[in-house]
Amino acid sequence: MRFLLTWSSQAATRHGAYEAFAKMSDDDDAADHPGVTLIGRWHDVAAGSGALICESDDVSAVHSWAYNWNGVLDIDIRAVLDDNECKAMLRNKLGLGQKALPRRRKPQSRPR
């Protein structure tokens, strides 16, 4: 499963969180989230917030990773679908089967 994690920091703990993160080696970072594959992580340093996408078959491993940081960050965890997973789920729920939906046609340009 893929997860979207978003976080925000409080002004009182922000610099401590930045310092802890900055001191981490790649090995430290990997050891911080066993059982979870990090797909990408983005930071808004000025706002003290950010987001990441990760993948894991073990939701408790994702929560364990968040727990490592919950003393300095407020973290939200959501399971997310990619386009293909979302389309398949919606087709199933709407009784459309696995057939491809019609493509939207581009508007024809009018001759001048």
CSV table of C-alpha atoms in Angstrom, one decimal:
chain,number,residue,atom,x,y,z
A,1,MET,CA,0.0,0.0,0.0
A,2,ARG,CA,1.1,3.6,-0.6
A,3,PHE,CA,0.7,6.2,2.0
A,4,LEU,CA,0.7,10.0,2.0
A,5,LEU,CA,2.2,11.5,5.1
A,6,THR,CA,2.0,15.2,5.8
A,7,TRP,CA,3.5,17.0,8.7
A,8,SER,CA,3.8,20.3,10.4
A,9,SER,CA,6.0,21.5,13.2
A,10,GLN,CA,5.4,23.8,16.1
A,11,ALA,CA,7.7,26.9,16.2
A,12,ALA,CA,9.0,25.7,19.6
A,13,THR,CA,10.3,22.4,18.3
A,14,ARG,CA,11.0,23.3,14.6
A,15,HIS,CA,14.7,23.9,14.8
A,16,GLY,CA,15.3,20.8,16.9
A,17,ALA,CA,13.5,18.7,14.3
A,18,TYR,CA,15.6,20.4,11.6
A,19,GLU,CA,18.8,19.7,13.4
A,20,ALA,CA,17.9,16.0,14.1
A,21,PHE,CA,17.0,15.5,10.4
A,22,ALA,CA,20.1,17.3,9.1
A,23,LYS,CA,22.4,15.1,11.3
A,24,MET,CA,21.0,11.9,9.8
A,25,SER,CA,23.1,9.9,7.4
A,26,ASP,CA,21.5,7.9,4.6
A,27,ASP,CA,21.9,4.8,6.8
A,28,ASP,CA,20.3,6.6,9.8
A,29,ASP,CA,17.4,7.6,7.6
A,30,ALA,CA,16.9,4.1,6.3
A,31,ALA,CA,17.1,2.7,9.8
A,32,ASP,CA,14.4,5.2,10.9
A,33,HIS,CA,11.7,3.4,8.8
A,34,PRO,CA,12.3,-0.4,8.5
A,35,GLY,CA,9.6,-2.1,6.5
A,36,VAL,CA,8.7,1.2,4.7
A,37,THR,CA,10.0,2.2,1.3
A,38,LEU,CA,10.3,6.0,0.8
A,39,ILE,CA,9.2,7.0,-2.6
A,40,GLY,CA,9.7,10.8,-2.3
A,41,ARG,CA,9.8,13.5,0.4
A,42,TRP,CA,9.3,17.2,0.0
A,43,HIS,CA,10.0,20.0,2.6
A,44,ASP,CA,8.6,23.5,3.0
A,45,VAL,CA,11.3,24.7,5.4
A,46,ALA,CA,9.9,28.2,5.8
A,47,ALA,CA,6.5,26.9,6.9
A,48,GLY,CA,7.9,24.0,8.9
A,49,SER,CA,5.9,21.4,7.0
A,50,GLY,CA,6.2,18.8,4.3
A,51,ALA,CA,4.9,15.7,2.7
A,52,LEU,CA,6.1,12.3,1.6
A,53,ILE,CA,4.9,9.2,-0.3
A,54,CYS,CA,5.9,5.8,1.0
A,55,GLU,CA,5.0,2.2,0.4
A,56,SER,CA,4.6,-0.7,2.9
A,57,ASP,CA,2.6,-3.8,3.3
A,58,ASP,CA,2.7,-3.2,7.1
A,59,VAL,CA,0.6,-0.2,8.2
A,60,SER,CA,2.1,-0.6,11.7
A,61,ALA,CA,5.6,0.0,10.3
A,62,VAL,CA,4.3,3.3,8.8
A,63,HIS,CA,2.8,4.3,12.2
A,64,SER,CA,6.1,3.3,13.9
A,65,TRP,CA,8.0,5.6,11.7
A,66,ALA,CA,5.6,8.5,12.4
A,67,TYR,CA,5.9,7.7,16.1
A,68,ASN,CA,9.7,8.3,15.9
A,69,TRP,CA,8.9,12.0,15.0
A,70,ASN,CA,5.7,12.7,16.9
A,71,GLY,CA,7.5,14.5,19.7
A,72,VAL,CA,8.4,17.3,17.3
A,73,LEU,CA,5.9,16.9,14.4
A,74,ASP,CA,2.2,16.7,14.0
A,75,ILE,CA,1.8,13.9,11.4
A,76,ASP,CA,-1.2,12.9,9.3
A,77,ILE,CA,-1.2,9.4,7.5
A,78,ARG,CA,-3.5,8.6,4.7
A,79,ALA,CA,-3.6,5.5,2.4
A,80,VAL,CA,-3.6,6.6,-1.2
A,81,LEU,CA,-4.2,5.1,-4.7
A,82,ASP,CA,-2.4,5.7,-7.9
A,83,ASP,CA,-4.4,6.5,-11.1
A,84,ASN,CA,-4.7,2.9,-12.2
A,85,GLU,CA,-5.8,1.6,-8.8
A,86,CYS,CA,-8.3,4.4,-8.5
A,87,LYS,CA,-9.8,3.8,-11.9
A,88,ALA,CA,-10.1,0.1,-11.2
A,89,MET,CA,-11.8,0.7,-7.9
A,90,LEU,CA,-14.2,3.2,-9.4
A,91,ARG,CA,-15.1,1.0,-12.4
A,92,ASN,CA,-15.9,-1.8,-10.0
A,93,LYS,CA,-18.0,0.4,-7.7
A,94,LEU,CA,-19.8,1.9,-10.7
A,95,GLY,CA,-20.4,-1.5,-12.3
A,96,LEU,CA,-18.3,-0.6,-15.3
A,97,GLY,CA,-16.1,-3.7,-15.2
A,98,GLN,CA,-12.6,-3.5,-16.4
A,99,LYS,CA,-13.4,-2.0,-19.8
A,100,ALA,CA,-11.6,1.2,-20.8
A,101,LEU,CA,-13.6,4.3,-20.5
A,102,PRO,CA,-14.0,6.4,-23.6
A,103,ARG,CA,-11.2,9.0,-24.0
A,104,ARG,CA,-12.2,12.6,-23.9
A,105,ARG,CA,-12.0,14.1,-27.3
A,106,LYS,CA,-10.0,17.2,-27.8
A,107,PRO,CA,-12.0,20.1,-29.1
A,108,GLN,CA,-11.6,20.5,-32.8
A,109,SER,CA,-10.0,23.8,-33.8
A,110,ARG,CA,-12.3,25.8,-36.0
A,111,PRO,CA,-11.1,27.0,-39.4
A,112,ARG,CA,-10.6,30.7,-39.6
